[in-house]
């Protein structure tokens, strides 16, 4: 038989290719083998009817914490990602240079594809829920982080640093940010900066960042976010957008509906939607984050673009992940768009109501089914 798996009759939405159409998709040898109006079922070993359902490229969660066994509040990616349509996850700095080897070994045996940012702090975020990772600053290891980033380019995307009192002493914030930036420059990788409740202002933070560097938690409702006192997007934020700084949602425990809605109304669209998922409730997974953005008024296409083609480009896998073009890696997710009234609470007890909920049904990675929910 030509194909191992055939998903028949679903509505493919592939923002990277600008496709929204009812098609059959076939997989062989781990790859997308055919995308056609009709593929004969006799040519596939297994055929799944996904008519009436939404088919997307496998989702990419650009910011989560998946160093199971190495970070106290990490999630086990293989328990969470497959059942949420996520086939690739980026760990947001759980590992530092002293603990990276464990994450690398863990990633080798995990079903979920794991990439990461390595933390400026040598111990990463192993115990950061309780103790700041850069107190004392002796934990900063620019050389270690640069070495890991250079040696393991296949896995490490950049350098992570967190600002705010739970990460670093106020008086050392700017030093930590600059050290991270110098490390990124030395290793020729971007940095990812966690914002919210920092002593450093947004303009000061952004003055350090260049094209490709990433602000995460861009819709934080805590101090020193992207809005001014009047709720306007700061001019420095627009300038950063202009020069190619990336804004990642990292929804987690800091996102605010109020900040998100104010920014979106002014035309500020984040580049990436991600979860910042840990095992601390409420665990807002990627389908929940995307549903929240539907509630904010983004189109399904705008939402899916930010969990497929854009993060694929940021992880250097454009054309291979985050797309269902023929020849790409065979990662796909099937969802039901369930109509109803879904109340979604943010971290400040504000509520938005979504008219549709994105509900995972089936996940395929490397051409193989890794999770099956409620098939017809
Ligand atoms: Zn995080």
Coordinates of C-alpha atoms and ligand atoms in Angstrom, one line a residue:
X1 CA 0.0 0.0 0.0
X2 CA 1.1 3.5 -0.8
X3 CA 0.0 5.1 2.4
X4 CA 0.1 4.1 6.1
X5 CA -2.6 6.5 7.2
X6 CA -5.4 8.5 5.4
X7 CA -7.4 11.2 7.1
X8 CA -10.4 11.6 4.8
X9 CA -12.7 14.5 4.2
X10 CA -11.6 16.9 6.9
X11 CA -11.5 20.7 6.6
X12 CA -7.8 21.5 6.3
X13 CA -6.7 24.9 7.6
X14 CA -3.0 25.4 6.9
X15 CA -2.3 29.1 7.3
X16 CA 1.3 28.8 6.1
X17 CA 0.1 27.7 2.7
X18 CA -3.1 29.8 2.7
X19 CA -5.2 26.6 2.4
X20 CA -8.7 26.2 3.8
X21 CA -10.4 23.4 1.9
X22 CA -12.0 20.0 2.3
X23 CA -9.3 17.5 1.4
X24 CA -7.9 14.0 2.0
X25 CA -4.5 13.8 3.6
X26 CA -2.2 10.8 3.4
X27 CA 0.9 9.9 5.3
X28 CA 3.8 7.6 4.5
X29 CA 7.3 7.1 6.0
X30 CA 6.7 9.7 8.6
X31 CA 5.9 12.4 6.0
X32 CA 2.9 14.1 4.5
X33 CA 2.6 12.0 1.3
X34 CA -0.4 13.5 -0.5
X35 CA -3.0 16.2 0.0
X36 CA -5.7 15.8 -2.6
X37 CA -9.4 16.3 -3.1
X38 CA -9.9 12.5 -3.1
X39 CA -7.4 9.8 -2.3
X40 CA -8.7 6.2 -2.8
X41 CA -9.2 4.6 0.6
X42 CA -7.8 1.3 -0.9
X43 CA -4.4 2.9 -1.0
X44 CA -4.1 3.3 2.8
X45 CA -3.6 0.8 5.6
X46 CA -5.8 2.8 7.9
X47 CA -8.5 5.3 6.9
X48 CA -10.0 7.7 9.4
X49 CA -13.1 9.6 8.5
X50 CA -12.6 13.2 9.8
X51 CA -15.4 14.8 7.8
X52 CA -16.9 17.8 9.5
X53 CA -13.8 18.2 11.5
X54 CA -10.9 20.7 11.5
X55 CA -7.5 19.4 10.4
X56 CA -4.4 21.5 11.1
X57 CA -0.7 21.1 11.2
X58 CA 0.5 19.6 14.5
X59 CA 0.6 22.5 17.0
X60 CA 3.8 24.0 18.3
X61 CA 3.7 25.3 21.9
X62 CA 6.5 27.8 21.9
X63 CA 6.7 28.2 25.7
X64 CA 6.0 25.5 28.2
X65 CA 7.9 23.8 31.0
X66 CA 8.5 20.1 30.2
X67 CA 11.6 19.2 32.1
X68 CA 9.9 16.3 33.9
X69 CA 12.1 15.1 36.8
X70 CA 14.2 18.3 36.5
X71 CA 11.8 21.0 37.4
X72 CA 9.5 20.8 40.4
X73 CA 6.5 22.1 38.6
X74 CA 7.1 20.8 35.1
X75 CA 4.4 18.9 33.2
X76 CA 5.1 15.5 31.6
X77 CA 4.9 16.5 28.0
X78 CA 3.8 13.0 26.8
X79 CA 0.9 13.1 29.1
X80 CA -0.3 16.6 28.0
X81 CA 0.9 17.4 24.5
X82 CA -0.5 14.5 22.4
X83 CA -4.0 14.9 23.8
X84 CA -3.9 18.7 23.1
X85 CA -2.8 18.5 19.4
X86 CA 0.7 19.6 20.3
X87 CA 3.5 17.6 18.6
X88 CA 6.4 20.1 19.2
X89 CA 7.0 21.9 22.5
X90 CA 9.6 24.5 23.4
X91 CA 10.8 24.4 27.0
X92 CA 11.2 28.0 28.3
X93 CA 14.4 27.8 30.2
X94 CA 13.7 25.0 32.7
X95 CA 17.2 23.8 32.2
X96 CA 20.4 25.8 32.7
X97 CA 23.9 24.7 31.6
X98 CA 24.4 22.6 34.8
X99 CA 21.2 20.7 34.3
X100 CA 20.8 20.7 30.5
X101 CA 22.2 17.2 30.0
X102 CA 19.2 15.7 31.8
X103 CA 16.7 17.6 29.6
X104 CA 18.6 16.5 26.5
X105 CA 18.5 12.8 27.6
X106 CA 14.8 13.2 28.6
X107 CA 14.0 14.7 25.2
X108 CA 15.6 11.7 23.4
X109 CA 13.1 9.3 24.8
X110 CA 10.0 11.5 24.8
X111 CA 7.3 11.0 22.3
X112 CA 6.8 14.8 22.0
X113 CA 9.4 16.7 20.0
X114 CA 11.2 18.9 22.6
X115 CA 13.3 22.0 21.9
X116 CA 14.4 24.6 24.5
X117 CA 15.8 27.9 25.6
X118 CA 18.7 27.4 28.0
X119 CA 18.6 29.6 31.1
X120 CA 21.3 32.1 32.0
X121 CA 21.1 30.7 35.5
X122 CA 23.2 27.5 35.6
X123 CA 20.5 25.7 37.6
X124 CA 17.7 26.8 35.3
X125 CA 14.2 26.8 36.8
X126 CA 14.6 23.6 38.9
X127 CA 13.3 25.2 42.0
X128 CA 12.3 28.6 40.8
X129 CA 8.7 28.3 42.0
X130 CA 10.2 28.7 45.5
X131 CA 13.6 30.4 45.2
X132 CA 14.7 33.0 42.6
X133 CA 17.1 31.4 40.1
X134 CA 19.5 34.4 40.0
X135 CA 19.7 35.1 43.8
X136 CA 22.6 35.2 44.3
X137 CA 23.8 36.3 40.9
X138 CA 26.6 33.7 41.2
X139 CA 24.1 31.3 39.6
X140 CA 24.4 33.3 36.3
X141 CA 26.6 31.3 33.9
X142 CA 27.0 33.2 30.6
X143 CA 29.8 30.9 29.5
X144 CA 27.9 27.8 30.4
X145 CA 24.8 28.9 28.6
X146 CA 26.7 30.0 25.5
X147 CA 28.6 26.6 25.4
X148 CA 25.4 24.6 25.6
X149 CA 23.7 26.8 22.9
X150 CA 26.7 26.3 20.6
X151 CA 27.2 22.6 21.2
X152 CA 23.5 21.6 20.9
X153 CA 22.2 23.8 18.1
X154 CA 19.7 21.0 17.2
X155 CA 17.9 21.5 20.5
X156 CA 18.7 24.9 21.9
X157 CA 17.0 27.9 20.3
X158 CA 18.3 30.6 22.6
X159 CA 19.0 32.0 26.1
X160 CA 16.3 32.5 28.7
X161 CA 16.2 35.2 31.4
X162 CA 13.4 36.2 33.8
X163 CA 13.0 39.6 35.3
X164 CA 11.0 40.3 38.3
X165 CA 11.3 39.7 42.0
X166 CA 10.7 36.0 41.8
X167 CA 13.7 35.6 39.5
X168 CA 16.4 38.1 40.4
X169 CA 17.0 41.0 42.9
X170 CA 15.7 44.3 41.7
X171 CA 19.2 45.9 41.6
X172 CA 20.5 43.1 39.4
X173 CA 17.8 43.0 36.8
X174 CA 19.5 45.1 34.2
X175 CA 22.7 43.2 34.7
X176 CA 21.0 39.9 34.2
X177 CA 19.3 41.2 31.1
X178 CA 22.6 42.5 29.7
X179 CA 24.4 39.3 30.6
X180 CA 21.7 37.2 28.8
X181 CA 22.0 39.5 25.7
X182 CA 25.8 39.2 25.6
X183 CA 25.5 35.5 25.9
X184 CA 23.0 35.4 23.0
X185 CA 25.3 37.6 20.9
X186 CA 28.3 35.3 21.7
X187 CA 26.4 32.1 20.8
X188 CA 24.6 33.8 17.9
X189 CA 21.1 33.0 19.2
X190 CA 18.2 35.1 20.4
X191 CA 17.2 35.7 24.0
X192 CA 13.8 35.1 25.5
X193 CA 12.9 37.6 28.2
X194 CA 10.2 37.0 30.8
X195 CA 8.4 40.2 31.8
X196 CA 5.9 41.2 34.4
X197 CA 6.5 42.7 37.9
X198 CA 10.0 43.8 37.0
X199 CA 11.7 46.9 38.4
X200 CA 13.0 47.6 34.9
X201 CA 10.6 49.4 32.7
X202 CA 9.4 48.1 29.3
X203 CA 11.4 50.8 27.4
X204 CA 14.5 49.9 29.3
X205 CA 14.0 46.2 28.6
X206 CA 13.3 46.7 24.9
X207 CA 16.3 48.9 24.4
X208 CA 18.4 45.8 24.9
X209 CA 16.5 43.6 22.4
X210 CA 17.2 43.2 18.7
X211 CA 15.5 41.5 15.8
X212 CA 14.6 37.9 16.7
X213 CA 14.8 38.4 20.5
X214 CA 11.6 37.4 22.3
X215 CA 9.4 39.1 24.9
X216 CA 7.3 36.4 26.7
X217 CA 4.2 37.1 28.7
X218 CA 3.4 40.0 26.5
X219 CA -0.1 40.3 27.9
X220 CA 0.9 40.2 31.5
X221 CA -1.4 42.1 33.8
X222 CA 1.4 42.8 36.2
X223 CA 3.7 45.9 36.4
X224 CA 5.8 47.0 33.4
X225 CA 3.9 45.3 30.7
X226 CA 3.4 46.6 27.1
X227 CA 0.8 49.3 28.0
X228 CA 1.2 52.7 29.5
X229 CA -0.9 54.0 32.4
X230 CA -3.7 55.0 30.1
X231 CA -3.8 51.6 28.5
X232 CA -2.1 52.5 25.3
X233 CA 0.5 50.3 23.7
X234 CA 3.9 52.0 24.5
X235 CA 5.6 53.7 21.5
X236 CA 8.8 51.6 22.3
X237 CA 6.7 48.4 21.8
X238 CA 5.6 49.6 18.4
X239 CA 9.3 50.4 17.6
X240 CA 10.3 46.9 18.7
X241 CA 7.6 45.3 16.5
X242 CA 8.9 47.4 13.7
X243 CA 12.5 46.1 14.1
X244 CA 11.4 42.4 14.4
X245 CA 11.3 41.7 18.2
X246 CA 9.0 38.8 18.7
X247 CA 6.1 39.0 21.2
X248 CA 5.0 35.7 22.7
X249 CA 1.9 35.3 24.8
X250 CA 3.1 32.7 27.4
X251 CA -0.4 32.7 28.8
X252 CA 0.3 30.9 32.1
X253 CA -0.4 32.7 35.4
X254 CA 0.1 36.3 34.3
X255 CA -2.0 37.0 31.2
X256 CA -4.9 39.5 31.5
X257 CA -8.0 39.7 29.3
X258 CA -7.9 43.5 29.8
X259 CA -4.4 44.0 28.6
X260 CA -5.0 41.6 25.7
X261 CA -8.2 43.2 24.6
X262 CA -6.7 46.8 24.9
X263 CA -3.6 45.8 22.8
X264 CA -5.6 43.9 20.2
X265 CA -8.0 46.9 19.8
X266 CA -5.0 49.1 19.0
X267 CA -3.9 46.6 16.4
X268 CA -1.2 44.9 18.4
X269 CA -1.1 41.2 17.5
X270 CA 1.2 38.9 19.3
X271 CA 3.5 36.8 17.0
X272 CA 3.0 33.5 19.0
X273 CA 0.3 32.0 21.2
X274 CA 1.8 29.7 23.8
X275 CA 0.9 28.3 27.2
X276 CA 3.8 28.6 29.7
X277 CA 2.3 25.4 30.9
X278 CA 3.4 24.0 34.3
X279 CA 1.6 21.6 36.6
X280 CA 0.2 24.5 38.7
X281 CA -3.6 24.8 38.2
X282 CA -5.4 26.1 36.3
X283 CA -3.5 24.3 33.6
X284 CA -4.4 26.5 30.5
X285 CA -3.4 24.2 27.6
X286 CA -2.9 25.3 24.0
X287 CA -6.5 24.5 22.9
X288 CA -7.6 26.7 25.8
X289 CA -5.3 29.5 24.9
X290 CA -6.4 29.4 21.2
X291 CA -10.0 29.3 22.3
X292 CA -9.4 32.4 24.4
X293 CA -8.0 34.3 21.4
X294 CA -11.1 33.3 19.4
X295 CA -13.1 34.9 22.2
X296 CA -11.0 38.1 21.8
X297 CA -12.2 38.2 18.2
X298 CA -9.3 36.8 16.3
X299 CA -10.2 34.6 13.3
X300 CA -9.5 30.9 13.4
X301 CA -6.9 31.5 10.7
X302 CA -5.2 34.2 12.7
X303 CA -5.1 32.0 15.8
X304 CA -3.8 28.9 14.0
X305 CA -1.1 30.9 12.2
X306 CA 0.3 31.7 15.7
X307 CA 0.6 28.1 16.8
X308 CA 1.8 26.6 13.5
X309 CA 3.7 28.5 10.7
X310 CA 5.0 31.4 12.8
X311 CA 6.5 29.2 15.6
X312 CA 7.8 26.8 13.0
X313 CA 9.8 29.7 11.4
X314 CA 11.1 30.8 14.9
X315 CA 12.4 27.2 15.6
X316 CA 14.0 27.1 12.2
X317 CA 11.7 24.4 10.8
X318 CA 9.6 26.4 8.3
X319 CA 8.3 24.2 5.6
X320 CA 8.9 21.0 7.7
X321 CA 6.8 21.6 10.8
X322 CA 3.7 23.8 11.2
X323 CA 2.5 23.0 7.7
X324 CA 0.9 20.1 5.8
X325 CA 2.6 20.7 2.5
X326 CA 3.5 17.4 0.8
X327 CA 7.0 16.3 2.0
X328 CA 6.7 18.0 5.3
X329 CA 7.1 16.0 8.6
X330 CA 3.8 14.2 9.1
X331 CA 2.5 16.1 12.2
X332 CA -1.2 16.9 12.2
X333 CA -4.0 17.5 14.7
X334 CA -7.7 17.1 14.3
X335 CA -10.2 19.2 16.3
X336 CA -13.9 19.7 16.7
X337 CA -15.1 23.3 16.9
X338 CA -17.8 22.9 19.4
X339 CA -20.4 25.7 19.5
X340 CA -21.6 27.0 22.9
X341 CA -21.0 29.6 25.5
X342 CA -17.6 29.0 27.1
X343 CA -16.6 31.3 30.0
X344 CA -12.9 31.7 30.2
X345 CA -11.3 33.3 33.3
X346 CA -8.0 35.0 33.2
X347 CA -5.5 35.4 36.1
X348 CA -7.3 38.4 37.5
X349 CA -10.8 36.9 37.6
X350 CA -12.0 38.6 34.5
X351 CA -14.2 36.6 32.1
X352 CA -14.6 36.4 28.4
X353 CA -17.0 34.2 26.6
X354 CA -16.1 32.2 23.6
X355 CA -18.7 31.1 21.1
X356 CA -16.6 28.1 20.0
X357 CA -14.2 25.8 21.8
X358 CA -11.3 24.1 20.0
X359 CA -11.5 20.5 21.2
X360 CA -8.8 18.0 20.2
X361 CA -9.9 14.7 18.6
X362 CA -6.8 13.1 17.1
X363 CA -3.1 13.8 17.0
X364 CA -0.6 12.4 14.5
X365 CA 3.2 12.8 14.8
X366 CA 5.7 11.6 12.2
X367 CA 2.9 10.0 10.3
X368 CA 1.7 7.9 13.2
X369 CA -1.3 8.3 15.5
X370 CA -0.1 9.3 19.0
X371 CA -3.5 10.1 20.5
X372 CA -7.1 9.3 19.7
X373 CA -9.9 10.9 21.4
X374 CA -13.5 10.7 20.3
X375 CA -13.6 9.4 16.8
X376 CA -16.9 8.9 14.9
Ligands
LIG1 ZN1 7.7 30.0 31.5

